[in-house]
Coordinates of C-alpha atoms in Angstrom, one line a residue:
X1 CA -97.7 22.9 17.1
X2 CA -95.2 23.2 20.0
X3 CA -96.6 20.7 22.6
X4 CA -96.1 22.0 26.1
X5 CA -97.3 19.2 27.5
X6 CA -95.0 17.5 30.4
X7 CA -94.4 13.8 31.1
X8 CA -93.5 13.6 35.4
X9 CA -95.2 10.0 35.1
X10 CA -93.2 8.7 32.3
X11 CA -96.1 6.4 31.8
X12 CA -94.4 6.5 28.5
X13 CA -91.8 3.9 29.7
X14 CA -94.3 1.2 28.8
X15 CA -93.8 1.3 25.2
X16 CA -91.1 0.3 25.3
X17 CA -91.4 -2.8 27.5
X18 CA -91.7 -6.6 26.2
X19 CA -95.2 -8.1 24.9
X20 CA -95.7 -11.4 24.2
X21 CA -98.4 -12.4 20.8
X22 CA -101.7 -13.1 20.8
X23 CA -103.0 -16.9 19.9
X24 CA -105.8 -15.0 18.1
X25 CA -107.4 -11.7 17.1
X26 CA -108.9 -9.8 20.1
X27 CA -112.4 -7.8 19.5
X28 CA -112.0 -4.0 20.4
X29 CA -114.4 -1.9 21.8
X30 CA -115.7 0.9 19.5
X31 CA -116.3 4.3 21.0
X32 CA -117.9 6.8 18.0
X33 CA -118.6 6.0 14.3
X34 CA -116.0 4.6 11.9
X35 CA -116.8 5.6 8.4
X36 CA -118.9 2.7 6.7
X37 CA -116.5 3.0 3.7
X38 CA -112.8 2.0 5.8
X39 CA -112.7 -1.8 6.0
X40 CA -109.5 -3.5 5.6
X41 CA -106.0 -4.0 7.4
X42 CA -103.9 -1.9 9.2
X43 CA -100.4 -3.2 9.3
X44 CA -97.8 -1.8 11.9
X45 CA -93.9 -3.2 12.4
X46 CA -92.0 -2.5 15.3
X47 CA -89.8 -3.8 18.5
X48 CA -91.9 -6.0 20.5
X49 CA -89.3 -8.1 22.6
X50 CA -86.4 -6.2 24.3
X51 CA -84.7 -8.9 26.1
X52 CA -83.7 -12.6 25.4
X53 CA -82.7 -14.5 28.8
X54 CA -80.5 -12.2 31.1
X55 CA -79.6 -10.6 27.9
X56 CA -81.1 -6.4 26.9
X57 CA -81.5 -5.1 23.7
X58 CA -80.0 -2.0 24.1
X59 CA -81.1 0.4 21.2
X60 CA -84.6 1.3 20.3
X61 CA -83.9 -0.6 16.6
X62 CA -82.9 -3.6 17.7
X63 CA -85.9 -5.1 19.8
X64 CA -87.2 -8.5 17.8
X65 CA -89.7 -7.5 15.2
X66 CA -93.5 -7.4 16.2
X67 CA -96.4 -7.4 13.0
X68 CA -99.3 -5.4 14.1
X69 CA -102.8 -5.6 12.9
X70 CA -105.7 -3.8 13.2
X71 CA -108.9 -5.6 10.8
X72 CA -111.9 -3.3 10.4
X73 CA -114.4 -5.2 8.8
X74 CA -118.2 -4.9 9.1
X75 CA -118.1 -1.9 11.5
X76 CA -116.4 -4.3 13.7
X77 CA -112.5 -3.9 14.7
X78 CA -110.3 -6.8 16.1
X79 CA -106.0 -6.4 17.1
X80 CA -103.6 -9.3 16.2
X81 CA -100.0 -9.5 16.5
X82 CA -97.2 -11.9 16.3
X83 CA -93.1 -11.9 16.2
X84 CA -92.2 -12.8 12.9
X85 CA -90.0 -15.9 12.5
X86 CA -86.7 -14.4 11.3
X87 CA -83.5 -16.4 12.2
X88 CA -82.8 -14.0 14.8
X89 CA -85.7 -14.1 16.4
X90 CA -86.0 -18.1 16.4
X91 CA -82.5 -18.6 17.1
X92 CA -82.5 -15.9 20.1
X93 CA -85.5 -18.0 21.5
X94 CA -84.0 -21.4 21.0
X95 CA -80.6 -20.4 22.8
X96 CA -82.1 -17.8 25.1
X97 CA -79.8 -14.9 24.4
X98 CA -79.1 -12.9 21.8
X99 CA -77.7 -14.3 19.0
X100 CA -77.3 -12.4 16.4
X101 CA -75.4 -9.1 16.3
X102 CA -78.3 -6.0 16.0
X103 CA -77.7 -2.3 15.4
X104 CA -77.1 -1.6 18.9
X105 CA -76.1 -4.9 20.4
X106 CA -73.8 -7.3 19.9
X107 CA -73.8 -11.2 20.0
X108 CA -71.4 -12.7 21.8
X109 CA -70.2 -16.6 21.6
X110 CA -72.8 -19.1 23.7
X111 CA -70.8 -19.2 27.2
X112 CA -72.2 -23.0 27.3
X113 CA -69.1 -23.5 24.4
X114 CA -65.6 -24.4 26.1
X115 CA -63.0 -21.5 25.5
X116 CA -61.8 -23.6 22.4
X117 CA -64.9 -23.1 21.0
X118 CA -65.8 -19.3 21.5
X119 CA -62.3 -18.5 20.6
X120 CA -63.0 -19.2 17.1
X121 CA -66.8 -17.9 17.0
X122 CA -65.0 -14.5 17.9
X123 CA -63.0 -14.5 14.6
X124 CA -65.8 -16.1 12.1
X125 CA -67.6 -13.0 12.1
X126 CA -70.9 -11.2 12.5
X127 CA -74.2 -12.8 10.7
X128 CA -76.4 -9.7 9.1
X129 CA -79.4 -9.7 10.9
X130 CA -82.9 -10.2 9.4
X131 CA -84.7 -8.5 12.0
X132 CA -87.6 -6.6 9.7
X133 CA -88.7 -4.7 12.7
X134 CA -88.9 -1.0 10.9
X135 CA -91.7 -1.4 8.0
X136 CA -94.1 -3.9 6.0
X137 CA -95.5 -2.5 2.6
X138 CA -96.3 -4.8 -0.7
X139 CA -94.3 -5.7 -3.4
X140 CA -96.6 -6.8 -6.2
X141 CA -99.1 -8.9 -4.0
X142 CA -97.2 -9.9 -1.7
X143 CA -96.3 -8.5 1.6
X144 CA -92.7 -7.9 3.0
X145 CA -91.4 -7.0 6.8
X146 CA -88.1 -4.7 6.2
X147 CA -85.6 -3.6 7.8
X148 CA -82.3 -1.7 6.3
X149 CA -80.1 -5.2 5.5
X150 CA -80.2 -7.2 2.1
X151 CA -82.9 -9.4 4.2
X152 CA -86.6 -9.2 3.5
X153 CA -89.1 -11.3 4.8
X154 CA -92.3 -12.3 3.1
X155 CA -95.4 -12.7 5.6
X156 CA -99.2 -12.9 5.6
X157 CA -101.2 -9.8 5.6
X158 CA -104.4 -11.9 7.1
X159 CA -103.0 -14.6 9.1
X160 CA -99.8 -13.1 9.9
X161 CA -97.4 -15.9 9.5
X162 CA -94.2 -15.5 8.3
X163 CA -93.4 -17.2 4.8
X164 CA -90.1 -16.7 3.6
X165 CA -86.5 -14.9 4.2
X166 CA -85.1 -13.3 0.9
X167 CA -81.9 -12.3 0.3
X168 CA -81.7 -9.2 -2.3
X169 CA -78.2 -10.0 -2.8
X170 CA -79.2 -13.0 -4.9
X171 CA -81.3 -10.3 -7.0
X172 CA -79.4 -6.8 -7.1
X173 CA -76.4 -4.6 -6.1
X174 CA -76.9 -4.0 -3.1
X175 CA -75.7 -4.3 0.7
X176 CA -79.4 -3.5 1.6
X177 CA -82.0 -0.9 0.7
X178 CA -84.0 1.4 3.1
X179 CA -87.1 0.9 4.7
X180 CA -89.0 3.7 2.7
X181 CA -89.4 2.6 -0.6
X182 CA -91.6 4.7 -3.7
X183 CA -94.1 3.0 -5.5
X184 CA -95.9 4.1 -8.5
X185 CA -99.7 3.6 -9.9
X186 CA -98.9 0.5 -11.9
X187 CA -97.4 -0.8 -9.0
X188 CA -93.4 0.0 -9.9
X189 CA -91.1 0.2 -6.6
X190 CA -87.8 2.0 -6.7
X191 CA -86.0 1.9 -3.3
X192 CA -82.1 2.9 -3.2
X193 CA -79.0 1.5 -0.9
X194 CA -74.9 1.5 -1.3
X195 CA -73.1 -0.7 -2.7
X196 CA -69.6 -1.2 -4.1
X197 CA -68.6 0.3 -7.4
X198 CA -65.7 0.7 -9.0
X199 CA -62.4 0.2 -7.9
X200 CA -63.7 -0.9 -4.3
X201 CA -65.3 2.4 -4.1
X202 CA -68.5 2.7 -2.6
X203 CA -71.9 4.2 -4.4
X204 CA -75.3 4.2 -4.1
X205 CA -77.8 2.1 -6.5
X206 CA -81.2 3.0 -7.1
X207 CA -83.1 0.0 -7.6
X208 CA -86.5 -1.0 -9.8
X209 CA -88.8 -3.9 -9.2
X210 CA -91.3 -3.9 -11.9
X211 CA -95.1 -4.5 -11.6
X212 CA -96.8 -8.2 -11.5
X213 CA -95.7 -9.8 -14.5
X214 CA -98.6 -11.1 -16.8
X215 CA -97.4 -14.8 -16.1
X216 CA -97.6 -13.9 -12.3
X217 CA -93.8 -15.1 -11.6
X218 CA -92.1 -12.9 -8.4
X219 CA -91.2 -9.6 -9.8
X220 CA -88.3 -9.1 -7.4
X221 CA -86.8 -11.8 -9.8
X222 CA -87.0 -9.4 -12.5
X223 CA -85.2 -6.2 -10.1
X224 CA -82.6 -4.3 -11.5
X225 CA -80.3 -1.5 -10.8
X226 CA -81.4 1.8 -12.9
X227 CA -79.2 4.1 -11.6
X228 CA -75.2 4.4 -9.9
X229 CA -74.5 7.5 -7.5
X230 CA -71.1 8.4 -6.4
X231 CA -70.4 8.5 -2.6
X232 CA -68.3 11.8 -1.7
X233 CA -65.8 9.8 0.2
X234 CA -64.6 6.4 -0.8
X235 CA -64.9 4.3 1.6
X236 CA -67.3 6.3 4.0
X237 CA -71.0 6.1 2.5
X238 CA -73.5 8.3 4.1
X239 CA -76.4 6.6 6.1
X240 CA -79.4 6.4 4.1
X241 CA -82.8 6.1 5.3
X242 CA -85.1 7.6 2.6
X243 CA -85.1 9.6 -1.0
X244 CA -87.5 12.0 -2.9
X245 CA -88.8 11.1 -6.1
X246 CA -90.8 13.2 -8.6
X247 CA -92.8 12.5 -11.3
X248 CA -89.5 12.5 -13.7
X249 CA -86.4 12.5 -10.9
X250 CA -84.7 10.9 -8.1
X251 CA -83.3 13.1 -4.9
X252 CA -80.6 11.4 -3.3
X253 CA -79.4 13.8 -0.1
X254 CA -76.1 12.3 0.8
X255 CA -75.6 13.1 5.0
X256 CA -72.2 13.9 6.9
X257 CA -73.5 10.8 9.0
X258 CA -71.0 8.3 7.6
X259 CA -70.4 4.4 7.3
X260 CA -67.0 3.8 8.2
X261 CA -66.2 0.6 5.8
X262 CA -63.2 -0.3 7.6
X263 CA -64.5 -0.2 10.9
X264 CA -67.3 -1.8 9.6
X265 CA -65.1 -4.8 7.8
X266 CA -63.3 -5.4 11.4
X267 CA -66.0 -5.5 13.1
X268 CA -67.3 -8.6 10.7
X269 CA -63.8 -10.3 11.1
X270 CA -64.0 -9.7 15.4
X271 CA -67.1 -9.9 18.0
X272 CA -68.1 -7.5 20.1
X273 CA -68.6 -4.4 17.6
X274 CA -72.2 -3.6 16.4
X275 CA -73.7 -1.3 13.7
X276 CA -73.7 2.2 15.7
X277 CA -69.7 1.3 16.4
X278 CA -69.1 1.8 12.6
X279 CA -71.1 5.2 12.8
X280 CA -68.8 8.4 12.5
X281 CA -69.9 12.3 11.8
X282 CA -68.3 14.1 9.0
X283 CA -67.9 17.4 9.9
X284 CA -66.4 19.5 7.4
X285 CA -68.2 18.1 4.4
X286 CA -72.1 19.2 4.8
X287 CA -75.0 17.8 2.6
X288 CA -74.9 17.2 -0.7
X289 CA -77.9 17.0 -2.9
X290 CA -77.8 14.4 -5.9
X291 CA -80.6 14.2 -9.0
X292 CA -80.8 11.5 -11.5
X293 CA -83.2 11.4 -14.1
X294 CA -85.7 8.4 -14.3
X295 CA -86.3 8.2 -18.6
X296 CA -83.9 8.3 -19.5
X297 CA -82.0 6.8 -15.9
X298 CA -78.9 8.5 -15.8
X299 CA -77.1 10.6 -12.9
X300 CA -76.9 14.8 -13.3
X301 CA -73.2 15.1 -12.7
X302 CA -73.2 18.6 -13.6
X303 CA -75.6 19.4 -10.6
X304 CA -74.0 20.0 -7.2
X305 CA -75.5 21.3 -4.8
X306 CA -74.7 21.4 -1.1
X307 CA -76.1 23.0 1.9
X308 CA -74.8 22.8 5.7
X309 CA -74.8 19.8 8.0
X310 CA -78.1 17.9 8.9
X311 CA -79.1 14.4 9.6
X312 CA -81.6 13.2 7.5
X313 CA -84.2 10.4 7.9
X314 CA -87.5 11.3 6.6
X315 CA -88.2 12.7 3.3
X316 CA -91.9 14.4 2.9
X317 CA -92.3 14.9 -0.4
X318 CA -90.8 16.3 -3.7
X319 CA -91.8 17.8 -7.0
X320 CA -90.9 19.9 -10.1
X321 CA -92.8 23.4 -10.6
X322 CA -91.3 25.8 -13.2
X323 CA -87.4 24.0 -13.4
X324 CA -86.8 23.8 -10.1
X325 CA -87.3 20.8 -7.6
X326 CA -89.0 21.3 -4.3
X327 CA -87.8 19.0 -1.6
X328 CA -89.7 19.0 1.5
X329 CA -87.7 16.9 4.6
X330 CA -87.8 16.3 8.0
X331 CA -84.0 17.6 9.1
X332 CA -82.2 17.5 12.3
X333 CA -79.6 20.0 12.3
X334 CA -75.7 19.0 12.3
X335 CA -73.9 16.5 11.7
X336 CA -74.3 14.5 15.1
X337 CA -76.1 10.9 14.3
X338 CA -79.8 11.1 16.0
X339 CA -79.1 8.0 16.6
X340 CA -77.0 8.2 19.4
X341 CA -79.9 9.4 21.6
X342 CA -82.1 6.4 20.3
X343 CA -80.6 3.9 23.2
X344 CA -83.5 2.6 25.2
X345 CA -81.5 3.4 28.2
X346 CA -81.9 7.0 27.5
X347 CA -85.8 7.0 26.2
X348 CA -86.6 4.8 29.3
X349 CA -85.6 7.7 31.9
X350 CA -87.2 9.6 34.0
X351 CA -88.3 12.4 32.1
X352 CA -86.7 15.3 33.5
X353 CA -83.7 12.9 32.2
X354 CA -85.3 13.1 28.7
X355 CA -85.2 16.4 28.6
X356 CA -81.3 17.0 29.6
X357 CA -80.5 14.5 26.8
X358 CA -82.7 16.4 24.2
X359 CA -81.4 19.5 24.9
X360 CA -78.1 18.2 24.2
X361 CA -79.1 16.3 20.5
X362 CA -79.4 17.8 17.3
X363 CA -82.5 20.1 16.8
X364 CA -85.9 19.2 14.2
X365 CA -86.8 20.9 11.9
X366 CA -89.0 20.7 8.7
X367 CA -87.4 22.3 5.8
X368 CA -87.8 23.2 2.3
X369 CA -85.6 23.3 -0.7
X370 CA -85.5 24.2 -3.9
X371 CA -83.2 23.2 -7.1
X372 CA -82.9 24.5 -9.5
X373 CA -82.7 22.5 -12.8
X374 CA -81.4 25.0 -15.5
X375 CA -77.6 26.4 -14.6
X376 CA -76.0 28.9 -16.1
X377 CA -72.3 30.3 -16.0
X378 CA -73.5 33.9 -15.9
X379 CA -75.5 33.6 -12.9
X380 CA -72.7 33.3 -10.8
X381 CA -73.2 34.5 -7.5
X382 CA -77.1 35.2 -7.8
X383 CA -80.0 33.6 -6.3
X384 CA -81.5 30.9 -8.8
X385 CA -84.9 30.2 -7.3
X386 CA -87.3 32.6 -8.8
X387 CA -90.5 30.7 -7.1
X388 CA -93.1 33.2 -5.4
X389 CA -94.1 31.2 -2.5
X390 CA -90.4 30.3 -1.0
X391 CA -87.9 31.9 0.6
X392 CA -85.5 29.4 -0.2
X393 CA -82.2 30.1 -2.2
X394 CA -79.8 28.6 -4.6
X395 CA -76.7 30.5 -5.0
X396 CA -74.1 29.5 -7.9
X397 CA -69.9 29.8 -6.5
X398 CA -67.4 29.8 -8.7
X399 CA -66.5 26.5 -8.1
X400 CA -70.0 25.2 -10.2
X401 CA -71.2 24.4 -6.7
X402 CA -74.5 25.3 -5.5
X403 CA -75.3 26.1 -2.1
X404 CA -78.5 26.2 -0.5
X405 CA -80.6 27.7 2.0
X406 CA -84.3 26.2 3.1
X407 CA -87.2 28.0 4.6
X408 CA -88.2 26.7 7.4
X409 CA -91.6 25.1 7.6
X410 CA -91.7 24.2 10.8
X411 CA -89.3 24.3 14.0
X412 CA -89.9 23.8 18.0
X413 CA -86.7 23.8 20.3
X414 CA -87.0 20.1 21.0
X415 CA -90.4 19.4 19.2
X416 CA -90.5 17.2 15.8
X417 CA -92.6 16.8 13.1
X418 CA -91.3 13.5 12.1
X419 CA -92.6 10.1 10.6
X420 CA -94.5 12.4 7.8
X421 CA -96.8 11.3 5.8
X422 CA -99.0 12.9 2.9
X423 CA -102.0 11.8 0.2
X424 CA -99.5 9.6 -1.4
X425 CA -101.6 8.4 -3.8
X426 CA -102.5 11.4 -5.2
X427 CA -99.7 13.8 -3.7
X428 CA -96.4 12.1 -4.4
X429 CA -93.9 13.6 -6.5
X430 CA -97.1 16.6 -7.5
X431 CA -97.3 20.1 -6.0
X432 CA -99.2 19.8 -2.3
X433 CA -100.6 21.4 0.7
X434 CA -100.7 19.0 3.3
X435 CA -98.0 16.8 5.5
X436 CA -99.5 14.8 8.8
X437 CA -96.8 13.6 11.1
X438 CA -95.5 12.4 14.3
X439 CA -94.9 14.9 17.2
X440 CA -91.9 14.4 19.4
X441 CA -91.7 16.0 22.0
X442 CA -87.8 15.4 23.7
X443 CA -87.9 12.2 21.1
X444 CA -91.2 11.4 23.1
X445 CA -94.2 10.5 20.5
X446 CA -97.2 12.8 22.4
X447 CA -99.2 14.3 19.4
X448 CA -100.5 13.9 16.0
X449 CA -99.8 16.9 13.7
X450 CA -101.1 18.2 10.1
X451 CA -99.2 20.9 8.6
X452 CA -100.1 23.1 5.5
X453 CA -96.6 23.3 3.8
X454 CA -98.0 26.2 1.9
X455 CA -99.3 28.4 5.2
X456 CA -97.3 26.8 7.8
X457 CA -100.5 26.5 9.6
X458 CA -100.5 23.3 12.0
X459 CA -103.7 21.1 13.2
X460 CA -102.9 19.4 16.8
X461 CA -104.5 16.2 17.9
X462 CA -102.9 15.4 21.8
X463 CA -104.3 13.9 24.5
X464 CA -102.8 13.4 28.4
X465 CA -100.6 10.6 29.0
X466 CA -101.2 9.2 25.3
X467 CA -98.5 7.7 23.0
X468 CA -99.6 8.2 19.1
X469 CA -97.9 6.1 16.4
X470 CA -96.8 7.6 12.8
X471 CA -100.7 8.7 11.3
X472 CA -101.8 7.1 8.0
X473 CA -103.8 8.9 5.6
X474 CA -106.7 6.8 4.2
X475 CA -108.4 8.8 1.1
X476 CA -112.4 9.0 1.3
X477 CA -113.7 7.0 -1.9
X478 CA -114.2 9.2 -4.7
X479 CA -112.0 12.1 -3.1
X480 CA -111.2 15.2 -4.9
X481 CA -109.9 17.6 -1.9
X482 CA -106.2 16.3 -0.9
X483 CA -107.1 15.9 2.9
X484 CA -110.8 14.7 2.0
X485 CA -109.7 11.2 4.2
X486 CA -109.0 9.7 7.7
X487 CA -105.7 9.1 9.7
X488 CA -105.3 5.7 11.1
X489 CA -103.1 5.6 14.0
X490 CA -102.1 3.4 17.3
X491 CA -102.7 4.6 20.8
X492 CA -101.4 3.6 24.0
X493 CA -102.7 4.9 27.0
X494 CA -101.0 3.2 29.6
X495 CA -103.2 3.9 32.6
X496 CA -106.9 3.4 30.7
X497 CA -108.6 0.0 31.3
X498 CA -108.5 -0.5 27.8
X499 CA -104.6 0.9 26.6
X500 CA -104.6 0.2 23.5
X501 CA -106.6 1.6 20.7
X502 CA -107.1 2.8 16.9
X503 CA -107.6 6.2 16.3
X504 CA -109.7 7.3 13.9
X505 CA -109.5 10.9 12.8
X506 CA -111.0 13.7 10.4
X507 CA -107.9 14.7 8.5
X508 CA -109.2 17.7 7.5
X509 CA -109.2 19.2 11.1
X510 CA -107.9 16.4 13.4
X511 CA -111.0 15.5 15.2
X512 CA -111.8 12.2 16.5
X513 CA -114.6 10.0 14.5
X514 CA -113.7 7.2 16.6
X515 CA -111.3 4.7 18.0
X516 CA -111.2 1.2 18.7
X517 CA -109.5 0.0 22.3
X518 CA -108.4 -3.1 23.1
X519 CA -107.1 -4.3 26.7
X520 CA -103.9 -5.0 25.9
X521 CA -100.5 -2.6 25.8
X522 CA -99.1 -2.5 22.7
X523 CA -95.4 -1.4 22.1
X524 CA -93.7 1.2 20.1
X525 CA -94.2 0.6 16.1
X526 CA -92.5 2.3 13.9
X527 CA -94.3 2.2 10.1
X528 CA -96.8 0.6 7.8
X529 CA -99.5 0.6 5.8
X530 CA -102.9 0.3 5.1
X531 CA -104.4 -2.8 3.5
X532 CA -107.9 -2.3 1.7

């Protein structure tokens, strides 16, 4: 999987460069066969609009957020975008600057005000952005842009107007929930964030929002917090962008990437600050793993496990085989934030530039590990995983600990397997074979890659001066083999008369059925899904 491909051109600088919508969808041109059985929607969020005015967004996150479309319907394929109309995104257009603080740039007071006037914006504090740049997925039948706030937006899958803001604080415990949600067959969604618990201490909640009710009222009305995790530190939650959930428990990996709450409290009360600023390593404390049981929901405080330092983003999947839990993860090793090389100042360089900064980040790698469910006293100081087909270790200390070692799946000095993605509807929380993700190659996005977590054999789709997007997996009706299905994924191509395009490939072995190009760039997106 290791992509020695170079990038001298950086051609990939265009991805990340300003777009403006489309009044209406745009007909692609179709180059091989798309199967007769894919029609529907797919859905992409991401930045589309880095500046406002004189004013730069200055971190890859914080670009104003861009719904993507691709229809398929009739063996025909049309592209559609628009912003959607969050308050900082309509606000930031009607003033011409940015106006609202974003994870990597701050607001400042309108320099139109007299100094009266901005004095005392300064010290009324920081608005929580809306900006749901980072994914769309449904709740019940409707459709939501997220990003990592208490703010979700409700917007049209067809037309792709925004609806309506939401504010989850008027619904749960929270202080926001991730981006990466799990949803079950009768359409259940459990998502997790922090949240204050006891005694001004922080904790994380995982969250339910049932099904569709039968008298079709919003079932976010009826959310409600299952579970309450402890944070390690009390008033320094880990960052949290995603958790593992089987078919009867949730994995909670809590990071040494901390929030600190009292920078981040300050920098509410005084402008200037943003959401990186209130990011700070942890370096002595490592990972901890966390289990809570789903029926009944409670937390397994007797389980403790802890492993060394990695940054965490993207779980891959989880599941129980024989007592033990298998957690598969995408993990960057340390206890450096990832995020810190994420600045669009740094991914906009020339690419010997990349590189140097690459080198100098934390290091991918995809990882497995195993926990084991039934503990006992005597096996002090032995290795608890008795699986055949891992290396992976769970040693007991004396202390009731229990520390862990992965195997490695995957790892590529400066080459990622990230933005994973599996058969979810059949694969999530069971026993598995295959992962498809997201190459990055020096945080670039070059290739698309299938992995066999079983083998560690890897399938390579890459083409020359071609920017993928994180693959979906669409199953073939009537499936029975897991990677019986097609990946969907956005291409740009900046030098081709058409540069951007749907890809369309064989899961199985990565080659192209078709792809569908339209003559328009189209920027960096970040997740979605696929509407049938």
């Amino acid at each position: 999987m290791v992509s020695r491909v170079e990038h001298p051109a950086a051609s990939y600088k265009k991805i990340f460069e300003s777009v403006e919508e489309l009044n209406e969808p745009i007909p692609a041109v179709i180059t091989g066969v798309i199967p007769s059985w894919l029609g529907g929607s797919l859905l992409r969020m991401g930045p589309g609009l880095f500046e406002v005015g004189d004013e730069h967004f200055q971190h890859l996150f914080d670009g104003q957020a861009l719904l993507h479309k691709f229809d398929l319907k009739n063996g025909q394929v049309t592209y559609y975008r628009k912003f959607i109309r969050t308050d900082a995104y309509v606000r930031a257009m009607t003033e011409n600057r940015v106006v609202i603080t974003e994870f990597g740039t701050a607001a400042y007071p309108d320099p139109c005000k007299n100094i009266f006037s901005r004095f005392f914006t300064y010290f009324r504090g920081i608005e929580v952005t809306d900006n749901c740049l980072v994914n769309v997925y449904p709740i019940g039948e409707d459709f939501y842009a997220v990003t990592e706030t208490n703010y979700i937006t409700k917007v049209d899958p067809d037309s792709l107007e925004t609806l309506k803001k939401v504010d989850l604080c008027k619904y749960l415990s929270v202080n926001g929930v991730t981006a990466h949600p799990h949803t079950e067959q009768d359409g259940t969604l459990y998502n997790i964030g922090n949240c204050f618990g006891k005694n001004m201490s922080l904790a994380y909640n995982i969250v339910k929002i049932p099904p569709v009710p039968k008298d079709k009222s919003d079932p976010i009305e009826k959310s409600q917090v299952l579970v309450q995790l402890p944070s390690s530190e009390r008033l320094k939650p880990s960052y949290v962008h995603s958790f593992g959930m089987t078919d009867n428990y949730f994995v909670f990996v809590e990071q040494p990437v901390k929030i600190n709450l009292l920078k981040f409290l300050s920098a509410w009360s005084f402008r200037g600050a943003t959401y990186m600023d209130c990011f700070e390593p942890n370096a002595s404390m490592g990972t901890w793993f966390h289990l809570a049981s789903k029926e009944p929901a409670g937390y397994l405080s007797s389980h403790k496990f802890r492993t060394s330092a990695f940054n965490l983003f993207h779980h891959i999947n989880a599941y129980e085989d024989e007592g033990f839990i298998v957690v598969d993860l995408c993990a960057w090793k340390g206890h450096e934030f990832v995020y810190n090389y994420l600045y669009l100042a740094n991914v906009k360089e020339e690419w010997e530039e990349v590189k140097k900064a690459a080198a100098r980040a934390p290091q991918p790698e995809v990882r497995r590990y195993v926990l084991p469910l039934d503990i006992h006293r005597e096996d002090q100081g032995k290795n608890l995983v008795s699986l055949s087909y891992t290396t992976a270790t769970a040693v007991l200390h004396s202390d009731g600990t229990i520390w862990l070692e992965p195997e490695v799946l995957f790892s590529g000095p400066r080459q990622a397997f990230e933005f994973p993605q599996i058969n979810y509807s059949k694969c999530c929380g069971k026993k598995y074979s295959f992962a498809y993700g997201l190459g990055l190659n020096h945080f670039i996005p070059d290739r698309i890659v299938k992995l066999n977590v079983q083998t560690k054999e890897t399938w390579v789709w890459q083409e020359e001066d071609s920017y993928p997007s994180e693959p979906l997996f669409v199953p073939s009706p009537g499936a029975t083999e897991e990677d019986d299905g097609v990946l969907l994924s956005i291409v740009v191509k900046p030098g081709a008369q058409r540069p951007g395009s749907l890809l369309v490939l064989d899961a199985r072995n990565l080659t192209e059925l078709a792809r569908a190009e339209v003559n328009t760039i189209i920027p960096i997106t970040l997740h979605g899904t696929y509407k049938p």
